[in-house]
């Protein structure tokens, strides 16, 4: 049994693909270095290499469209168990085929990835929908989130474009990193020690902007005023706005 | 902050809530020079109310005082309710602060009529203007044009708003005059026409001068109340179809009548709003806009009302069995779209995938085709041929309605069913 171990980055994964071709190997799994490995498993540790990764990328670019490449990246961000193997098979089939396989939905891997792609995109969309900023006393707009997939990086452009004139921080409490925008660029930041407000995602009263509570209350009032009681349908509400987001929603917590 | 703002928001949001156009889609406005906001081109829902509706905009009235007396409206002059008015700056602040917190995509503003149409329209335009010019706000703005407003004010509104709307309210002028004696179709169609002209002229200007300001880039929409008058679906959908023929008309909304006017005998005393009918109308609207159906195929003199039991596409298929079965491996896209159980997405996937080999029913299922319905209307490689022509349409109707009754109850209540089938 052969396992490839890598650093969980997309480049690392592409490097692994390169090594598979170069070493003519066929690993059972491609997994994060930190995974517990059974005693007698043979391993090969990938050293992430920009050069190798970009050679795989360029090779793929000749075979599939930009949007298919982008789809592969999004699927990678799903972090689903053994997503690497599905991606690998897709890449192998693409490289072996004369025409692009990307619209062949009768192929199980193509179909599977298109479904995962949909799920990841949906999760990213939900970030754009359900992020709720709280204004702090020093003017920073803060939001905590717990996305199912690692979608924060692909939401950066959206938030940077929309909230260009305010400093903001969106923190992924599951993966323990955030995006911070300082009116110029977006950077990845990490808290060394988990601050209090990250436990429940709420900024304490004394650290809030003085009108923050008022606007939160206005928002809650607004939502309850526009509800049409004759049509009450909580099930439908939960279907569109799943419970797992409620913890960080001003109107639900 | 003025503490009265809480009461004002409650009253004025409540007053605006029956206007259903939740969509904020249709414009793409990149943020310019680091101002605030962008309209992303597709509407983002930021929350959902307890009735399951998408909340994308701060939808409110400027005031709920009104000099008119429309029977279907809670703000009519003769109704005894608390009245209040937002100041321009209060509304601007609310919009900006909600927007900054990612609560909303933008503002949807309507108003009761105070003094006269132009006086009211002018204040609405002021809100939009201040947002754009003072606060450099690039988010979405939808203004509901006041019936009877002058061409100049409609023109100015179009400079700041993404979308303008004029509600036609009742599916026939006769019904409108009966229930809203101060209004007629002229007062609705005239501003509609101004908007249309504004959009067309602007298109010409932008050809000549690339930086000419944009006029209502998301076009216009309208809404009608259904179930509040005897007008049938044939009438409603033909009117909607005529609306869609106008340039710049983007959406027609159908709003199931809600009985809010207990003593007014001009209106029917419905116990529950006609939700299923409303949903069937939306589905028909989709068939016209995205599925290539002609309005006469959906409703006509002989078939003036939509069936409540089954959706309009299935209904059409059962009335026209001669077009089936469709061979999914050879038929063209237009015909595949007409198969019950096949949505736009699966139709596209079918076309894309069959280049690589013949599709089987297993493939179709995975692609997302609802085989339970589709199987009566298609042939593919190995499917047994028990189609609508061997079975009788009546049999299929029964097979498809009876076991799903339970499920339908919950689905039927949503405002916008993503149309599959
Ligand atoms: S003019 Fe508008 S606000 Fe006034 S009563 Fe009629 S529908 Fe209501």
GROMACS .gro file of N, CA and C in nm, chain A residues 41-178:
model
  414
   41UNK      N    1   0.226   0.104   0.605
   41UNK     CA    2   0.200   0.174   0.480
   41UNK      C    3   0.330   0.234   0.426
   42UNK      N    4   0.349   0.216   0.298
   42UNK     CA    5   0.462   0.279   0.232
   42UNK      C    6   0.422   0.423   0.202
   43UNK      N    7   0.514   0.519   0.219
   43UNK     CA    8   0.475   0.657   0.192
   43UNK      C    9   0.577   0.727   0.103
   44UNK      N   10   0.528   0.829   0.034
   44UNK     CA   11   0.616   0.920  -0.038
   44UNK      C   12   0.572   1.060  -0.001
   45UNK      N   13   0.664   1.139   0.054
   45UNK     CA   14   0.627   1.273   0.097
   45UNK      C   15   0.654   1.373  -0.014
   46UNK      N   16   0.551   1.447  -0.048
   46UNK     CA   17   0.562   1.544  -0.157
   46UNK      C   18   0.627   1.671  -0.104
   47UNK      N   19   0.725   1.721  -0.178
   47UNK     CA   20   0.778   1.852  -0.146
   47UNK      C   21   0.720   1.950  -0.248
   48UNK      N   22   0.632   2.033  -0.200
   48UNK     CA   23   0.561   2.123  -0.291
   48UNK      C   24   0.659   2.204  -0.373
   49UNK      N   25   0.635   2.203  -0.504
   49UNK     CA   26   0.733   2.259  -0.596
   49UNK      C   27   0.657   2.337  -0.704
   50UNK      N   28   0.678   2.467  -0.704
   50UNK     CA   29   0.604   2.554  -0.795
   50UNK      C   30   0.624   2.513  -0.940
   51UNK      N   31   0.747   2.481  -0.972
   51UNK     CA   32   0.783   2.443  -1.108
   51UNK      C   33   0.703   2.321  -1.156
   52UNK      N   34   0.705   2.215  -1.073
   52UNK     CA   35   0.631   2.094  -1.109
   52UNK      C   36   0.481   2.122  -1.119
   53UNK      N   37   0.432   2.196  -1.020
   53UNK     CA   38   0.288   2.225  -1.019
   53UNK      C   39   0.247   2.300  -1.145
   54UNK      N   40   0.329   2.396  -1.185
   54UNK     CA   41   0.287   2.475  -1.300
   54UNK      C   42   0.300   2.393  -1.429
   55UNK      N   43   0.388   2.295  -1.431
   55UNK     CA   44   0.394   2.211  -1.552
   55UNK      C   45   0.266   2.127  -1.567
   56UNK      N   46   0.217   2.076  -1.456
   56UNK     CA   47   0.091   2.002  -1.462
   56UNK      C   48  -0.022   2.097  -1.506
   57UNK      N   49  -0.021   2.215  -1.446
   57UNK     CA   50  -0.125   2.313  -1.475
   57UNK      C   51  -0.126   2.350  -1.623
   58UNK      N   52  -0.006   2.376  -1.676
   58UNK     CA   53   0.001   2.415  -1.817
   58UNK      C   54  -0.040   2.301  -1.910
   59UNK      N   55  -0.001   2.178  -1.871
   59UNK     CA   56  -0.042   2.062  -1.950
   59UNK      C   57  -0.194   2.051  -1.956
   60UNK      N   58  -0.255   2.075  -1.839
   60UNK     CA   59  -0.401   2.066  -1.832
   60UNK      C   60  -0.468   2.175  -1.914
   61UNK      N   61  -0.405   2.292  -1.911
   61UNK     CA   62  -0.461   2.407  -1.979
   61UNK      C   63  -0.478   2.382  -2.128
   62UNK      N   64  -0.392   2.297  -2.182
   62UNK     CA   65  -0.405   2.265  -2.325
   62UNK      C   66  -0.523   2.174  -2.350
   63UNK      N   67  -0.569   2.104  -2.247
   63UNK     CA   68  -0.673   2.003  -2.268
   63UNK      C   69  -0.813   2.046  -2.224
   64UNK      N   70  -0.818   2.132  -2.123
   64UNK     CA   71  -0.952   2.172  -2.075
   64UNK      C   72  -0.964   2.323  -2.063
   65UNK      N   73  -1.086   2.370  -2.052
   65UNK     CA   74  -1.110   2.514  -2.054
   65UNK      C   75  -1.073   2.578  -1.919
   66UNK      N   76  -1.066   2.709  -1.921
   66UNK     CA   77  -1.039   2.784  -1.797
   66UNK      C   78  -1.141   2.754  -1.689
   67UNK      N   79  -1.267   2.746  -1.732
   67UNK     CA   80  -1.370   2.725  -1.630
   67UNK      C   81  -1.359   2.585  -1.571
   68UNK      N   82  -1.313   2.489  -1.651
   68UNK     CA   83  -1.292   2.354  -1.596
   68UNK      C   84  -1.176   2.355  -1.496
   69UNK      N   85  -1.072   2.431  -1.528
   69UNK     CA   86  -0.959   2.442  -1.436
   69UNK      C   87  -1.003   2.503  -1.303
   70UNK      N   88  -1.082   2.606  -1.316
   70UNK     CA   89  -1.134   2.672  -1.198
   70UNK      C   90  -1.222   2.577  -1.116
   71UNK      N   91  -1.297   2.496  -1.188
   71UNK     CA   92  -1.383   2.399  -1.121
   71UNK      C   93  -1.299   2.301  -1.039
   72UNK      N   94  -1.186   2.257  -1.097
   72UNK     CA   95  -1.100   2.164  -1.024
   72UNK      C   96  -1.052   2.227  -0.893
   73UNK      N   97  -1.016   2.355  -0.900
   73UNK     CA   98  -0.968   2.423  -0.780
   73UNK      C   99  -1.077   2.431  -0.674
   74UNK      N  100  -1.197   2.466  -0.717
   74UNK     CA  101  -1.308   2.474  -0.622
   74UNK      C  102  -1.337   2.338  -0.558
   75UNK      N  103  -1.331   2.233  -0.639
   75UNK     CA  104  -1.356   2.099  -0.585
   75UNK      C  105  -1.249   2.064  -0.483
   76UNK      N  106  -1.127   2.106  -0.511
   76UNK     CA  107  -1.019   2.082  -0.417
   76UNK      C  108  -1.050   2.147  -0.283
   77UNK      N  109  -1.106   2.266  -0.285
   77UNK     CA  110  -1.139   2.338  -0.162
   77UNK      C  111  -1.248   2.270  -0.080
   78UNK      N  112  -1.317   2.173  -0.141
   78UNK     CA  113  -1.421   2.103  -0.066
   78UNK      C  114  -1.361   2.027   0.053
   79UNK      N  115  -1.233   1.989   0.041
   79UNK     CA  116  -1.165   1.913   0.146
   79UNK      C  117  -1.236   1.781   0.177
   80UNK      N  118  -1.316   1.732   0.084
   80UNK     CA  119  -1.385   1.604   0.107
   80UNK      C  120  -1.282   1.492   0.111
   81UNK      N  121  -1.309   1.387   0.189
   81UNK     CA  122  -1.213   1.277   0.195
   81UNK      C  123  -1.188   1.218   0.056
   82UNK      N  124  -1.063   1.203   0.023
   82UNK     CA  125  -1.021   1.146  -0.104
   82UNK      C  126  -1.069   1.221  -0.227
   83UNK      N  127  -1.097   1.350  -0.209
   83UNK     CA  128  -1.127   1.432  -0.326
   83UNK      C  129  -1.007   1.429  -0.422
   84UNK      N  130  -0.886   1.413  -0.362
   84UNK     CA  131  -0.764   1.412  -0.444
   84UNK      C  132  -0.769   1.303  -0.549
   85UNK      N  133  -0.827   1.188  -0.511
   85UNK     CA  134  -0.828   1.076  -0.606
   85UNK      C  135  -0.923   1.100  -0.723
   86UNK      N  136  -1.037   1.163  -0.694
   86UNK     CA  137  -1.129   1.193  -0.803
   86UNK      C  138  -1.065   1.296  -0.897
   87UNK      N  139  -1.002   1.397  -0.835
   87UNK     CA  140  -0.935   1.499  -0.916
   87UNK      C  141  -0.825   1.435  -1.002
   88UNK      N  142  -0.752   1.344  -0.939
   88UNK     CA  143  -0.644   1.278  -1.012
   88UNK      C  144  -0.698   1.202  -1.133
   89UNK      N  145  -0.804   1.124  -1.111
   89UNK     CA  146  -0.861   1.049  -1.224
   89UNK      C  147  -0.909   1.143  -1.334
   90UNK      N  148  -0.971   1.252  -1.294
   90UNK     CA  149  -1.018   1.350  -1.392
   90UNK      C  150  -0.900   1.405  -1.473
   91UNK      N  151  -0.793   1.437  -1.402
   91UNK     CA  152  -0.675   1.492  -1.471
   91UNK      C  153  -0.615   1.388  -1.565
   92UNK      N  154  -0.605   1.264  -1.516
   92UNK     CA  155  -0.549   1.159  -1.602
   92UNK      C  156  -0.632   1.139  -1.728
   93UNK      N  157  -0.763   1.136  -1.710
   93UNK     CA  158  -0.849   1.118  -1.827
   93UNK      C  159  -0.836   1.236  -1.923
   94UNK      N  160  -0.828   1.356  -1.867
   94UNK     CA  161  -0.815   1.474  -1.953
   94UNK      C  162  -0.686   1.470  -2.033
   95UNK      N  163  -0.577   1.436  -1.964
   95UNK     CA  164  -0.448   1.436  -2.032
   95UNK      C  165  -0.442   1.327  -2.138
   96UNK      N  166  -0.516   1.218  -2.117
   96UNK     CA  167  -0.511   1.107  -2.211
   96UNK      C  168  -0.605   1.127  -2.330
   97UNK      N  169  -0.698   1.221  -2.317
   97UNK     CA  170  -0.800   1.232  -2.421
   97UNK      C  171  -0.767   1.341  -2.522
   98UNK      N  172  -0.809   1.319  -2.647
   98UNK     CA  173  -0.783   1.420  -2.749
   98UNK      C  174  -0.881   1.536  -2.739
   99UNK      N  175  -1.005   1.505  -2.703
   99UNK     CA  176  -1.099   1.614  -2.683
   99UNK      C  177  -1.127   1.631  -2.534
  100UNK      N  178  -1.168   1.751  -2.497
  100UNK     CA  179  -1.193   1.776  -2.356
  100UNK      C  180  -1.307   1.687  -2.305
  101UNK      N  181  -1.287   1.631  -2.186
  101UNK     CA  182  -1.390   1.545  -2.131
  101UNK      C  183  -1.490   1.622  -2.047
  102UNK      N  184  -1.471   1.754  -2.037
  102UNK     CA  185  -1.542   1.828  -1.932
  102UNK      C  186  -1.693   1.828  -1.943
  103UNK      N  187  -1.747   1.803  -2.064
  103UNK     CA  188  -1.894   1.800  -2.073
  103UNK      C  189  -1.948   1.658  -2.082
  104UNK      N  190  -1.864   1.561  -2.060
  104UNK     CA  191  -1.913   1.423  -2.066
  104UNK      C  192  -1.971   1.380  -1.931
  105UNK      N  193  -2.095   1.413  -1.910
  105UNK     CA  194  -2.154   1.385  -1.779
  105UNK      C  195  -2.196   1.240  -1.763
  106UNK      N  196  -2.175   1.161  -1.867
  106UNK     CA  197  -2.199   1.018  -1.852
  106UNK      C  198  -2.079   0.953  -1.782
  107UNK      N  199  -1.968   1.026  -1.771
  107UNK     CA  200  -1.851   0.977  -1.697
  107UNK      C  201  -1.871   1.006  -1.548
  108UNK      N  202  -1.856   0.904  -1.466
  108UNK     CA  203  -1.887   0.919  -1.323
  108UNK      C  204  -1.804   1.028  -1.254
  109UNK      N  205  -1.676   1.035  -1.289
  109UNK     CA  206  -1.592   1.136  -1.223
  109UNK      C  207  -1.629   1.277  -1.265
  110UNK      N  208  -1.659   1.294  -1.393
  110UNK     CA  209  -1.700   1.426  -1.443
  110UNK      C  210  -1.828   1.469  -1.371
  111UNK      N  211  -1.920   1.375  -1.362
  111UNK     CA  212  -2.048   1.406  -1.298
  111UNK      C  213  -2.030   1.436  -1.149
  112UNK      N  214  -1.950   1.352  -1.085
  112UNK     CA  215  -1.926   1.369  -0.941
  112UNK      C  216  -1.863   1.506  -0.913
  113UNK      N  217  -1.761   1.540  -0.991
  113UNK     CA  218  -1.696   1.670  -0.968
  113UNK      C  219  -1.792   1.785  -0.998
  114UNK      N  220  -1.877   1.767  -1.097
  114UNK     CA  221  -1.968   1.879  -1.125
  114UNK      C  222  -2.063   1.898  -1.008
  115UNK      N  223  -2.095   1.789  -0.941
  115UNK     CA  224  -2.183   1.803  -0.824
  115UNK      C  225  -2.109   1.868  -0.706
  116UNK      N  226  -1.985   1.826  -0.686
  116UNK     CA  227  -1.908   1.885  -0.576
  116UNK      C  228  -1.885   2.034  -0.603
  117UNK      N  229  -1.856   2.062  -0.729
  117UNK     CA  230  -1.837   2.201  -0.769
  117UNK      C  231  -1.958   2.285  -0.732
  118UNK      N  232  -2.076   2.229  -0.759
  118UNK     CA  233  -2.199   2.300  -0.728
  118UNK      C  234  -2.209   2.325  -0.577
  119UNK      N  235  -2.173   2.223  -0.500
  119UNK     CA  236  -2.184   2.238  -0.354
  119UNK      C  237  -2.089   2.344  -0.301
  120UNK      N  238  -1.967   2.343  -0.354
  120UNK     CA  239  -1.869   2.441  -0.306
  120UNK      C  240  -1.911   2.582  -0.347
  121UNK      N  241  -1.956   2.596  -0.471
  121UNK     CA  242  -2.000   2.728  -0.515
  121UNK      C  243  -2.117   2.776  -0.429
  122UNK      N  244  -2.203   2.684  -0.397
  122UNK     CA  245  -2.320   2.717  -0.316
  122UNK      C  246  -2.275   2.766  -0.177
  123UNK      N  247  -2.176   2.698  -0.122
  123UNK     CA  248  -2.127   2.739   0.009
  123UNK      C  249  -2.063   2.877   0.003
  124UNK      N  250  -1.990   2.903  -0.106
  124UNK     CA  251  -1.929   3.036  -0.122
  124UNK      C  252  -2.039   3.140  -0.133
  125UNK      N  253  -2.145   3.105  -0.205
  125UNK     CA  254  -2.255   3.199  -0.218
  125UNK      C  255  -2.317   3.226  -0.081
  126UNK      N  256  -2.323   3.123  -0.001
  126UNK     CA  257  -2.382   3.143   0.132
  126UNK      C  258  -2.297   3.234   0.218
  127UNK      N  259  -2.167   3.238   0.194
  127UNK     CA  260  -2.085   3.336   0.265
  127UNK      C  261  -2.130   3.476   0.225
  128UNK      N  262  -2.147   3.495   0.095
  128UNK     CA  263  -2.187   3.627   0.048
  128UNK      C  264  -2.325   3.664   0.103
  129UNK      N  265  -2.409   3.563   0.123
  129UNK     CA  266  -2.542   3.588   0.175
  129UNK      C  267  -2.541   3.616   0.325
  130UNK      N  268  -2.473   3.530   0.400
  130UNK     CA  269  -2.496   3.526   0.545
  130UNK      C  270  -2.387   3.588   0.630
  131UNK      N  271  -2.279   3.637   0.570
  131UNK     CA  272  -2.183   3.711   0.652
  131UNK      C  273  -2.257   3.831   0.713
  132UNK      N  274  -2.238   3.851   0.844
  132UNK     CA  275  -2.299   3.967   0.909
  132UNK      C  276  -2.189   4.043   0.980
  133UNK      N  277  -2.165   4.164   0.934
  133UNK     CA  278  -2.061   4.245   0.997
  133UNK      C  279  -2.114   4.314   1.122
  134UNK      N  280  -2.028   4.317   1.225
  134UNK     CA  281  -2.057   4.400   1.343
  134UNK      C  282  -1.951   4.509   1.345
  135UNK      N  283  -1.993   4.630   1.372
  135UNK     CA  284  -1.897   4.741   1.372
  135UNK      C  285  -1.836   4.755   1.510
  136UNK      N  286  -1.704   4.757   1.515
  136UNK     CA  287  -1.637   4.771   1.643
  136UNK      C  288  -1.613   4.919   1.673
  137UNK      N  289  -1.574   4.946   1.799
  137UNK     CA  290  -1.553   5.084   1.842
  137UNK      C  291  -1.447   5.153   1.756
  138UNK      N  292  -1.348   5.078   1.708
  138UNK     CA  293  -1.246   5.145   1.625
  138UNK      C  294  -1.278   5.138   1.476
  139UNK      N  295  -1.404   5.109   1.443
  139UNK     CA  296  -1.446   5.124   1.304
  139UNK      C  297  -1.424   5.003   1.215
  140UNK      N  298  -1.376   4.892   1.274
  140UNK     CA  299  -1.357   4.771   1.194
  140UNK      C  300  -1.489   4.695   1.184
  141UNK      N  301  -1.517   4.641   1.065
  141UNK     CA  302  -1.636   4.558   1.048
  141UNK      C  303  -1.594   4.411   1.058
  142UNK      N  304  -1.647   4.343   1.161
  142UNK     CA  305  -1.602   4.207   1.188
  142UNK      C  306  -1.713   4.104   1.167
  143UNK      N  307  -1.678   3.989   1.109
  143UNK     CA  308  -1.775   3.880   1.097
  143UNK      C  309  -1.705   3.746   1.120
  144UNK      N  310  -1.773   3.655   1.190
  144UNK     CA  311  -1.721   3.520   1.207
  144UNK      C  312  -1.806   3.425   1.124
  145UNK      N  313  -1.743   3.317   1.077
  145UNK     CA  314  -1.811   3.221   0.992
  145UNK      C  315  -1.754   3.081   1.012
  146UNK      N  316  -1.833   2.982   0.977
  146UNK     CA  317  -1.787   2.843   0.989
  146UNK      C  318  -1.824   2.766   0.864
  147UNK      N  319  -1.767   2.801   0.751
  147UNK     CA  320  -1.813   2.735   0.628
  147UNK      C  321  -1.778   2.585   0.626
  148UNK      N  322  -1.864   2.511   0.563
  148UNK     CA  323  -1.845   2.367   0.551
  148UNK      C  324  -1.719   2.336   0.470
  149UNK      N  325  -1.698   2.410   0.364
  149UNK     CA  326  -1.580   2.394   0.280
  149UNK      C  327  -1.492   2.517   0.294
  150UNK      N  328  -1.370   2.504   0.246
  150UNK     CA  329  -1.275   2.613   0.265
  150UNK      C  330  -1.294   2.724   0.161
  151UNK      N  331  -1.405   2.795   0.171
  151UNK     CA  332  -1.441   2.886   0.062
  151UNK      C  333  -1.402   3.032   0.083
  152UNK      N  334  -1.354   3.064   0.201
  152UNK     CA  335  -1.321   3.204   0.227
  152UNK      C  336  -1.228   3.264   0.121
  153UNK      N  337  -1.120   3.192   0.084
  153UNK     CA  338  -1.028   3.251  -0.014
  153UNK      C  339  -1.096   3.293  -0.145
  154UNK      N  340  -1.197   3.218  -0.189
  154UNK     CA  341  -1.259   3.256  -0.316
  154UNK      C  342  -1.367   3.363  -0.298
  155UNK      N  343  -1.391   3.406  -0.173
  155UNK     CA  344  -1.489   3.514  -0.153
  155UNK      C  345  -1.420   3.649  -0.140
  156UNK      N  346  -1.288   3.649  -0.131
  156UNK     CA  347  -1.215   3.772  -0.102
  156UNK      C  348  -1.247   3.882  -0.202
  157UNK      N  349  -1.246   3.850  -0.330
  157UNK     CA  350  -1.269   3.953  -0.433
  157UNK      C  351  -1.404   4.020  -0.415
  158UNK      N  352  -1.503   3.936  -0.388
  158UNK     CA  353  -1.637   3.991  -0.373
  158UNK      C  354  -1.642   4.094  -0.261
  159UNK      N  355  -1.591   4.058  -0.144
  159UNK     CA  356  -1.599   4.149  -0.030
  159UNK      C  357  -1.510   4.272  -0.049
  160UNK      N  358  -1.396   4.250  -0.112
  160UNK     CA  359  -1.307   4.362  -0.135
  160UNK      C  360  -1.372   4.464  -0.229
  161UNK      N  361  -1.440   4.412  -0.329
  161UNK     CA  362  -1.504   4.501  -0.424
  161UNK      C  363  -1.622   4.575  -0.360
  162UNK      N  364  -1.701   4.500  -0.286
  162UNK     CA  365  -1.823   4.560  -0.231
  162UNK      C  366  -1.794   4.654  -0.114
  163UNK      N  367  -1.703   4.616  -0.028
  163UNK     CA  368  -1.678   4.697   0.091
  163UNK      C  369  -1.542   4.764   0.084
  164UNK      N  370  -1.518   4.831  -0.028
  164UNK     CA  371  -1.387   4.890  -0.054
  164UNK      C  372  -1.355   5.005   0.040
  165UNK      N  373  -1.458   5.071   0.095
  165UNK     CA  374  -1.428   5.190   0.175
  165UNK      C  375  -1.446   5.166   0.325
  166UNK      N  376  -1.442   5.040   0.369
  166UNK     CA  377  -1.446   5.013   0.512
  166UNK      C  378  -1.347   4.901   0.543
  167UNK      N  379  -1.280   4.908   0.659
  167UNK     CA  380  -1.190   4.800   0.697
  167UNK      C  381  -1.273   4.684   0.749
  168UNK      N  382  -1.242   4.562   0.707
  168UNK     CA  383  -1.321   4.448   0.753
  168UNK      C  384  -1.235   4.325   0.780
  169UNK      N  385  -1.290   4.236   0.861
  169UNK     CA  386  -1.224   4.110   0.892
  169UNK      C  387  -1.329   3.999   0.895
  170UNK      N  388  -1.308   3.897   0.814
  170UNK     CA  389  -1.398   3.782   0.817
  170UNK      C  390  -1.317   3.662   0.864
  171UNK      N  391  -1.362   3.597   0.972
  171UNK     CA  392  -1.282   3.492   1.032
  171UNK      C  393  -1.350   3.357   1.021
  172UNK      N  394  -1.275   3.259   0.971
  172UNK     CA  395  -1.325   3.122   0.962
  172UNK      C  396  -1.288   3.051   1.093
  173UNK      N  397  -1.384   3.033   1.181
  173UNK     CA  398  -1.352   2.980   1.314
  173UNK      C  399  -1.326   2.830   1.310
  174UNK      N  400  -1.369   2.764   1.204
  174UNK     CA  401  -1.342   2.621   1.194
  174UNK      C  402  -1.196   2.597   1.154
  175UNK      N  403  -1.148   2.677   1.058
  175UNK     CA  404  -1.011   2.658   1.008
  175UNK      C  405  -0.913   2.755   1.072
  176UNK      N  406  -0.964   2.842   1.160
  176UNK     CA  407  -0.878   2.932   1.236
  176UNK      C  408  -0.791   3.024   1.152
  177UNK      N  409  -0.853   3.086   1.051
  177UNK     CA  410  -0.784   3.195   0.983
  177UNK      C  411  -0.888   3.292   0.930
  178UNK      N  412  -0.840   3.413   0.898
  178UNK     CA  413  -0.935   3.512   0.850
  178UNK      C  414  -0.880   3.593   0.736
   0.00000   0.00000   0.00000
